[in-house]
Structures are given as structure tokens and as C-alpha cells.
């Protein structure tokens, strides 16, 4: 089992930026895909961005050009740089490891 701890969420105005971090710990068997998901109030938990073990990235259409996912394998950490934030980006952001394990989530609120 891999433990995932997210941080970096908060309150920001429209047009602002935040960087989320997710640190993996515990038993890891390989360098696997990691991803960020978002769940807005009353909505499904949907994929925001994913990065493969080889560094290939995928993004939801709604965040393309504004968000960037990256990883530091030595630190077992994945990041989500969020720029030009919109109120529609508001939600709880969850880190996912190897299509299996989940973090506890971190709240992102974009005002205006």
C-alpha cells in the first residue's frame, strides 16, 4: 500500500496560481503512473492530469494550456502547477498512484 499526502491547496482569486504537491510513501514496487483528479461539489471525481512512468502527460480539455503536471521520482513526488485559475477549477483535488491508491485530497477554491 502506498500512502499519498497532498498539500498546496487554498483560496485564490481568478487568474491566480497554485502549486499542488503529492508525496508518496510506503511500499512502492515500481515507478508507476501518477495523476490528479478533481471533485467539485455534487460532481463526479474526474481526471485532471496524468503523468506516466516515462513522463508522458495527459490533460483534461478544461485545463489544457493552464495546468502542468510533473514528477520528481527521487522525491516520490508529483506536482500540479495551476495557472490562470478560474472559478470552475474549484474542488477537492486528489492524488492517485498507479491507477489504484488515493490521497485524502486538498481543497482548491477560486473566488470571483
GROMACS .gro file of N, CA and C in nm:
model
  336
    1UNK      N    1   0.083  -0.118   0.000
    1UNK     CA    2   0.000   0.000   0.000
    1UNK      C    3   0.088   0.124   0.000
    2UNK      N    4   0.049   0.222  -0.080
    2UNK     CA    5   0.120   0.347  -0.090
    2UNK      C    6   0.038   0.457  -0.023
    3UNK      N    7   0.102   0.533   0.064
    3UNK     CA    8   0.037   0.646   0.128
    3UNK      C    9   0.067   0.772   0.047
    4UNK      N   10  -0.036   0.852   0.026
    4UNK     CA   11  -0.024   0.973  -0.053
    4UNK      C   12  -0.073   1.092   0.028
    5UNK      N   13   0.007   1.196   0.034
    5UNK     CA   14  -0.027   1.316   0.110
    5UNK      C   15  -0.019   1.437   0.019
    6UNK      N   16  -0.134   1.501  -0.002
    6UNK     CA   17  -0.141   1.621  -0.085
    6UNK      C   18  -0.124   1.746   0.000
    7UNK      N   19  -0.073   1.851  -0.064
    7UNK     CA   20  -0.063   1.980   0.001
    7UNK      C   21  -0.063   2.088  -0.106
    8UNK      N   22  -0.081   2.212  -0.064
    8UNK     CA   23  -0.071   2.325  -0.154
    8UNK      C   24  -0.203   2.389  -0.193
    9UNK      N   25  -0.313   2.330  -0.152
    9UNK     CA   26  -0.442   2.389  -0.182
    9UNK      C   27  -0.466   2.515  -0.101
   10UNK      N   28  -0.571   2.586  -0.138
   10UNK     CA   29  -0.605   2.708  -0.067
   10UNK      C   30  -0.704   2.791  -0.144
   11UNK      N   31  -0.716   2.915  -0.103
   11UNK     CA   32  -0.805   3.011  -0.164
   11UNK      C   33  -0.726   3.107  -0.251
   12UNK      N   34  -0.770   3.124  -0.374
   12UNK     CA   35  -0.701   3.212  -0.467
   12UNK      C   36  -0.803   3.284  -0.554
   13UNK      N   37  -0.769   3.402  -0.600
   13UNK     CA   38  -0.857   3.478  -0.687
   13UNK      C   39  -0.847   3.430  -0.831
   14UNK      N   40  -0.949   3.458  -0.908
   14UNK     CA   41  -0.947   3.428  -1.051
   14UNK      C   42  -0.821   3.485  -1.115
   15UNK      N   43  -0.755   3.402  -1.195
   15UNK     CA   44  -0.632   3.443  -1.260
   15UNK      C   45  -0.506   3.411  -1.183
   16UNK      N   46  -0.521   3.368  -1.059
   16UNK     CA   47  -0.407   3.337  -0.976
   16UNK      C   48  -0.351   3.199  -1.003
   17UNK      N   49  -0.251   3.162  -0.924
   17UNK     CA   50  -0.181   3.035  -0.941
   17UNK      C   51  -0.165   2.964  -0.809
   18UNK      N   52  -0.161   2.832  -0.816
   18UNK     CA   53  -0.129   2.747  -0.704
   18UNK      C   54  -0.046   2.630  -0.754
   19UNK      N   55   0.035   2.574  -0.666
   19UNK     CA   56   0.106   2.451  -0.698
   19UNK      C   57   0.074   2.346  -0.593
   20UNK      N   58   0.016   2.236  -0.638
   20UNK     CA   59  -0.014   2.124  -0.551
   20UNK      C   60   0.101   2.025  -0.552
   21UNK      N   61   0.124   1.962  -0.438
   21UNK     CA   62   0.225   1.859  -0.426
   21UNK      C   63   0.163   1.733  -0.367
   22UNK      N   64   0.214   1.619  -0.408
   22UNK     CA   65   0.170   1.490  -0.356
   22UNK      C   66   0.293   1.404  -0.333
   23UNK      N   67   0.315   1.367  -0.209
   23UNK     CA   68   0.430   1.286  -0.172
   23UNK      C   69   0.385   1.143  -0.145
   24UNK      N   70   0.448   1.049  -0.212
   24UNK     CA   71   0.418   0.908  -0.194
   24UNK      C   72   0.516   0.846  -0.095
   25UNK      N   73   0.464   0.760  -0.009
   25UNK     CA   74   0.548   0.690   0.086
   25UNK      C   75   0.494   0.549   0.106
   26UNK      N   76   0.571   0.468   0.176
   26UNK     CA   77   0.531   0.330   0.197
   26UNK      C   78   0.587   0.240   0.089
   27UNK      N   79   0.520   0.129   0.066
   27UNK     CA   80   0.571   0.026  -0.024
   27UNK      C   81   0.538   0.059  -0.168
   28UNK      N   82   0.641   0.081  -0.246
   28UNK     CA   83   0.626   0.101  -0.389
   28UNK      C   84   0.705  -0.006  -0.463
   29UNK      N   85   0.647  -0.061  -0.567
   29UNK     CA   86   0.707  -0.172  -0.640
   29UNK      C   87   0.770  -0.130  -0.772
   30UNK      N   88   0.728  -0.016  -0.823
   30UNK     CA   89   0.780   0.036  -0.947
   30UNK      C   90   0.750   0.185  -0.955
   31UNK      N   91   0.806   0.250  -1.055
   31UNK     CA   92   0.773   0.389  -1.082
   31UNK      C   93   0.652   0.389  -1.173
   32UNK      N   94   0.537   0.413  -1.114
   32UNK     CA   95   0.410   0.400  -1.185
   32UNK      C   96   0.352   0.535  -1.223
   33UNK      N   97   0.244   0.528  -1.300
   33UNK     CA   98   0.173   0.649  -1.336
   33UNK      C   99   0.116   0.717  -1.212
   34UNK      N  100   0.113   0.849  -1.215
   34UNK     CA  101   0.050   0.927  -1.111
   34UNK      C  102  -0.041   1.029  -1.176
   35UNK      N  103  -0.142   1.071  -1.103
   35UNK     CA  104  -0.242   1.158  -1.161
   35UNK      C  105  -0.305   1.247  -1.056
   36UNK      N  106  -0.368   1.352  -1.103
   36UNK     CA  107  -0.451   1.439  -1.022
   36UNK      C  108  -0.594   1.431  -1.072
   37UNK      N  109  -0.686   1.414  -0.979
   37UNK     CA  110  -0.829   1.417  -1.007
   37UNK      C  111  -0.892   1.532  -0.931
   38UNK      N  112  -1.009   1.573  -0.977
   38UNK     CA  113  -1.081   1.682  -0.913
   38UNK      C  114  -1.227   1.643  -0.893
   39UNK      N  115  -1.280   1.679  -0.778
   39UNK     CA  116  -1.420   1.657  -0.749
   39UNK      C  117  -1.483   1.787  -0.702
   40UNK      N  118  -1.569   1.843  -0.785
   40UNK     CA  119  -1.644   1.962  -0.750
   40UNK      C  120  -1.769   1.921  -0.673
   41UNK      N  121  -1.827   2.014  -0.596
   41UNK     CA  122  -1.947   1.980  -0.519
   41UNK      C  123  -2.057   1.922  -0.607
   42UNK      N  124  -2.109   1.806  -0.569
   42UNK     CA  125  -2.216   1.742  -0.642
   42UNK      C  126  -2.175   1.677  -0.773
   43UNK      N  127  -2.046   1.671  -0.800
   43UNK     CA  128  -1.997   1.617  -0.926
   43UNK      C  129  -1.915   1.491  -0.906
   44UNK      N  130  -1.888   1.422  -1.015
   44UNK     CA  131  -1.802   1.304  -1.014
   44UNK      C  132  -1.657   1.345  -0.996
   45UNK      N  133  -1.577   1.251  -0.950
   45UNK     CA  134  -1.434   1.271  -0.942
   45UNK      C  135  -1.373   1.241  -1.079
   46UNK      N  136  -1.321   1.342  -1.145
   46UNK     CA  137  -1.275   1.330  -1.282
   46UNK      C  138  -1.126   1.358  -1.294
   47UNK      N  139  -1.066   1.297  -1.394
   47UNK     CA  140  -0.924   1.315  -1.420
   47UNK      C  141  -0.894   1.458  -1.463
   48UNK      N  142  -0.793   1.517  -1.402
   48UNK     CA  143  -0.742   1.648  -1.440
   48UNK      C  144  -0.615   1.634  -1.521
   49UNK      N  145  -0.520   1.557  -1.472
   49UNK     CA  146  -0.392   1.540  -1.540
   49UNK      C  147  -0.328   1.409  -1.496
   50UNK      N  148  -0.255   1.347  -1.587
   50UNK     CA  149  -0.187   1.223  -1.556
   50UNK      C  150  -0.047   1.227  -1.615
   51UNK      N  151   0.048   1.165  -1.546
   51UNK     CA  152   0.184   1.153  -1.596
   51UNK      C  153   0.229   1.009  -1.582
   52UNK      N  154   0.280   0.952  -1.690
   52UNK     CA  155   0.321   0.813  -1.690
   52UNK      C  156   0.459   0.798  -1.627
   53UNK      N  157   0.500   0.672  -1.610
   53UNK     CA  158   0.633   0.646  -1.557
   53UNK      C  159   0.742   0.703  -1.646
   54UNK      N  160   0.714   0.713  -1.776
   54UNK     CA  161   0.810   0.768  -1.871
   54UNK      C  162   0.799   0.917  -1.892
   55UNK      N  163   0.704   0.981  -1.826
   55UNK     CA  164   0.690   1.125  -1.835
   55UNK      C  165   0.586   1.175  -1.934
   56UNK      N  166   0.515   1.085  -2.000
   56UNK     CA  167   0.409   1.127  -2.091
   56UNK      C  168   0.292   1.183  -2.012
   57UNK      N  169   0.238   1.295  -2.057
   57UNK     CA  170   0.131   1.363  -1.984
   57UNK      C  171   0.002   1.364  -2.063
   58UNK      N  172  -0.108   1.367  -1.989
   58UNK     CA  173  -0.241   1.382  -2.044
   58UNK      C  174  -0.319   1.480  -1.957
   59UNK      N  175  -0.402   1.562  -2.021
   59UNK     CA  176  -0.478   1.663  -1.950
   59UNK      C  177  -0.623   1.663  -1.992
   60UNK      N  178  -0.709   1.696  -1.898
   60UNK     CA  179  -0.847   1.723  -1.933
   60UNK      C  180  -0.853   1.846  -2.022
   61UNK      N  181  -0.947   1.847  -2.115
   61UNK     CA  182  -0.959   1.960  -2.206
   61UNK      C  183  -0.974   2.093  -2.133
   62UNK      N  184  -1.042   2.090  -2.020
   62UNK     CA  185  -1.071   2.212  -1.947
   62UNK      C  186  -0.949   2.279  -1.886
   63UNK      N  187  -0.838   2.206  -1.874
   63UNK     CA  188  -0.720   2.262  -1.810
   63UNK      C  189  -0.600   2.271  -1.903
   64UNK      N  190  -0.613   2.224  -2.025
   64UNK     CA  191  -0.501   2.229  -2.119
   64UNK      C  192  -0.454   2.373  -2.140
   65UNK      N  193  -0.323   2.390  -2.135
   65UNK     CA  194  -0.265   2.521  -2.152
   65UNK      C  195  -0.255   2.601  -2.024
   66UNK      N  196  -0.319   2.555  -1.917
   66UNK     CA  197  -0.316   2.627  -1.790
   66UNK      C  198  -0.249   2.547  -1.678
   67UNK      N  199  -0.266   2.416  -1.679
   67UNK     CA  200  -0.210   2.330  -1.575
   67UNK      C  201  -0.093   2.249  -1.631
   68UNK      N  202   0.003   2.219  -1.545
   68UNK     CA  203   0.117   2.136  -1.582
   68UNK      C  204   0.143   2.034  -1.472
   69UNK      N  205   0.146   1.907  -1.509
   69UNK     CA  206   0.179   1.801  -1.415
   69UNK      C  207   0.325   1.762  -1.435
   70UNK      N  208   0.395   1.736  -1.326
   70UNK     CA  209   0.534   1.694  -1.333
   70UNK      C  210   0.562   1.600  -1.216
   71UNK      N  211   0.676   1.534  -1.222
   71UNK     CA  212   0.711   1.442  -1.114
   71UNK      C  213   0.860   1.444  -1.088
   72UNK      N  214   0.894   1.415  -0.964
   72UNK     CA  215   1.032   1.400  -0.920
   72UNK      C  216   1.041   1.261  -0.859
   73UNK      N  217   1.093   1.167  -0.935
   73UNK     CA  218   1.095   1.028  -0.890
   73UNK      C  219   1.183   1.007  -0.767
   74UNK      N  220   1.293   1.081  -0.759
   74UNK     CA  221   1.381   1.067  -0.644
   74UNK      C  222   1.310   1.107  -0.515
   75UNK      N  223   1.224   1.207  -0.524
   75UNK     CA  224   1.148   1.253  -0.408
   75UNK      C  225   1.012   1.186  -0.395
   76UNK      N  226   0.979   1.100  -0.490
   76UNK     CA  227   0.850   1.032  -0.492
   76UNK      C  228   0.736   1.132  -0.482
   77UNK      N  229   0.746   1.236  -0.561
   77UNK     CA  230   0.652   1.347  -0.554
   77UNK      C  231   0.599   1.383  -0.692
   78UNK      N  232   0.471   1.412  -0.699
   78UNK     CA  233   0.410   1.463  -0.820
   78UNK      C  234   0.355   1.602  -0.790
   79UNK      N  235   0.364   1.691  -0.888
   79UNK     CA  236   0.320   1.828  -0.872
   79UNK      C  237   0.212   1.861  -0.974
   80UNK      N  238   0.130   1.957  -0.940
   80UNK     CA  239   0.035   2.014  -1.035
   80UNK      C  240   0.045   2.165  -1.024
   81UNK      N  241   0.107   2.226  -1.125
   81UNK     CA  242   0.114   2.372  -1.132
   81UNK      C  243  -0.012   2.422  -1.201
   82UNK      N  244  -0.087   2.506  -1.133
   82UNK     CA  245  -0.215   2.556  -1.184
   82UNK      C  246  -0.205   2.707  -1.203
   83UNK      N  247  -0.216   2.750  -1.326
   83UNK     CA  248  -0.211   2.892  -1.360
   83UNK      C  249  -0.343   2.937  -1.419
   84UNK      N  250  -0.363   3.067  -1.421
   84UNK     CA  251  -0.484   3.126  -1.479
   84UNK      C  252  -0.610   3.060  -1.425
   85UNK      N  253  -0.616   3.046  -1.295
   85UNK     CA  254  -0.725   2.972  -1.232
   85UNK      C  255  -0.859   3.041  -1.252
   86UNK      N  256  -0.961   2.958  -1.268
   86UNK     CA  257  -1.097   3.002  -1.288
   86UNK      C  258  -1.186   2.947  -1.177
   87UNK      N  259  -1.300   3.011  -1.151
   87UNK     CA  260  -1.391   2.955  -1.050
   87UNK      C  261  -1.431   2.811  -1.079
   88UNK      N  262  -1.437   2.772  -1.206
   88UNK     CA  263  -1.471   2.636  -1.243
   88UNK      C  264  -1.367   2.534  -1.199
   89UNK      N  265  -1.248   2.580  -1.161
   89UNK     CA  266  -1.144   2.491  -1.112
   89UNK      C  267  -1.162   2.455  -0.965
   90UNK      N  268  -1.258   2.516  -0.900
   90UNK     CA  269  -1.282   2.491  -0.758
   90UNK      C  270  -1.321   2.345  -0.735
   91UNK      N  271  -1.265   2.286  -0.632
   91UNK     CA  272  -1.297   2.150  -0.596
   91UNK      C  273  -1.190   2.090  -0.507
   92UNK      N  274  -1.212   1.966  -0.471
   92UNK     CA  275  -1.112   1.892  -0.395
   92UNK      C  276  -1.025   1.816  -0.494
   93UNK      N  277  -0.895   1.836  -0.484
   93UNK     CA  278  -0.801   1.771  -0.574
   93UNK      C  279  -0.738   1.651  -0.504
   94UNK      N  280  -0.743   1.537  -0.572
   94UNK     CA  281  -0.694   1.411  -0.517
   94UNK      C  282  -0.577   1.359  -0.599
   95UNK      N  283  -0.475   1.314  -0.531
   95UNK     CA  284  -0.362   1.248  -0.594
   95UNK      C  285  -0.392   1.100  -0.609
   96UNK      N  286  -0.352   1.042  -0.722
   96UNK     CA  287  -0.371   0.900  -0.748
   96UNK      C  288  -0.240   0.836  -0.789
   97UNK      N  289  -0.216   0.717  -0.736
   97UNK     CA  290  -0.094   0.644  -0.766
   97UNK      C  291  -0.127   0.511  -0.832
   98UNK      N  292  -0.067   0.487  -0.948
   98UNK     CA  293  -0.075   0.358  -1.017
   98UNK      C  294  -0.218   0.312  -1.043
   99UNK      N  295  -0.305   0.407  -1.071
   99UNK     CA  296  -0.446   0.379  -1.100
   99UNK      C  297  -0.517   0.311  -0.984
  100UNK      N  298  -0.463   0.322  -0.863
  100UNK     CA  299  -0.513   0.242  -0.752
  100UNK      C  300  -0.531   0.319  -0.622
  101UNK      N  301  -0.426   0.382  -0.574
  101UNK     CA  302  -0.426   0.443  -0.442
  101UNK      C  303  -0.457   0.592  -0.448
  102UNK      N  304  -0.522   0.639  -0.343
  102UNK     CA  305  -0.568   0.778  -0.338
  102UNK      C  306  -0.517   0.851  -0.215
  103UNK      N  307  -0.492   0.980  -0.231
  103UNK     CA  308  -0.465   1.066  -0.118
  103UNK      C  309  -0.595   1.114  -0.056
  104UNK      N  310  -0.583   1.197   0.047
  104UNK     CA  311  -0.701   1.244   0.119
  104UNK      C  312  -0.766   1.365   0.054
  105UNK      N  313  -0.697   1.428  -0.038
  105UNK     CA  314  -0.750   1.544  -0.108
  105UNK      C  315  -0.708   1.675  -0.045
  106UNK      N  316  -0.700   1.777  -0.127
  106UNK     CA  317  -0.673   1.912  -0.081
  106UNK      C  318  -0.768   2.008  -0.152
  107UNK      N  319  -0.824   2.099  -0.076
  107UNK     CA  320  -0.927   2.189  -0.128
  107UNK      C  321  -0.864   2.305  -0.204
  108UNK      N  322  -0.916   2.331  -0.323
  108UNK     CA  323  -0.881   2.448  -0.401
  108UNK      C  324  -1.007   2.528  -0.425
  109UNK      N  325  -1.005   2.654  -0.386
  109UNK     CA  326  -1.119   2.742  -0.405
  109UNK      C  327  -1.074   2.865  -0.482
  110UNK      N  328  -1.139   2.890  -0.594
  110UNK     CA  329  -1.108   3.005  -0.678
  110UNK      C  330  -1.225   3.102  -0.670
  111UNK      N  331  -1.201   3.220  -0.619
  111UNK     CA  332  -1.306   3.319  -0.598
  111UNK      C  333  -1.325   3.407  -0.721
  112UNK      N  334  -1.441   3.472  -0.724
  112UNK     CA  335  -1.484   3.567  -0.828
  112UNK      C  336  -1.547   3.497  -0.948
   0.00000   0.00000   0.00000
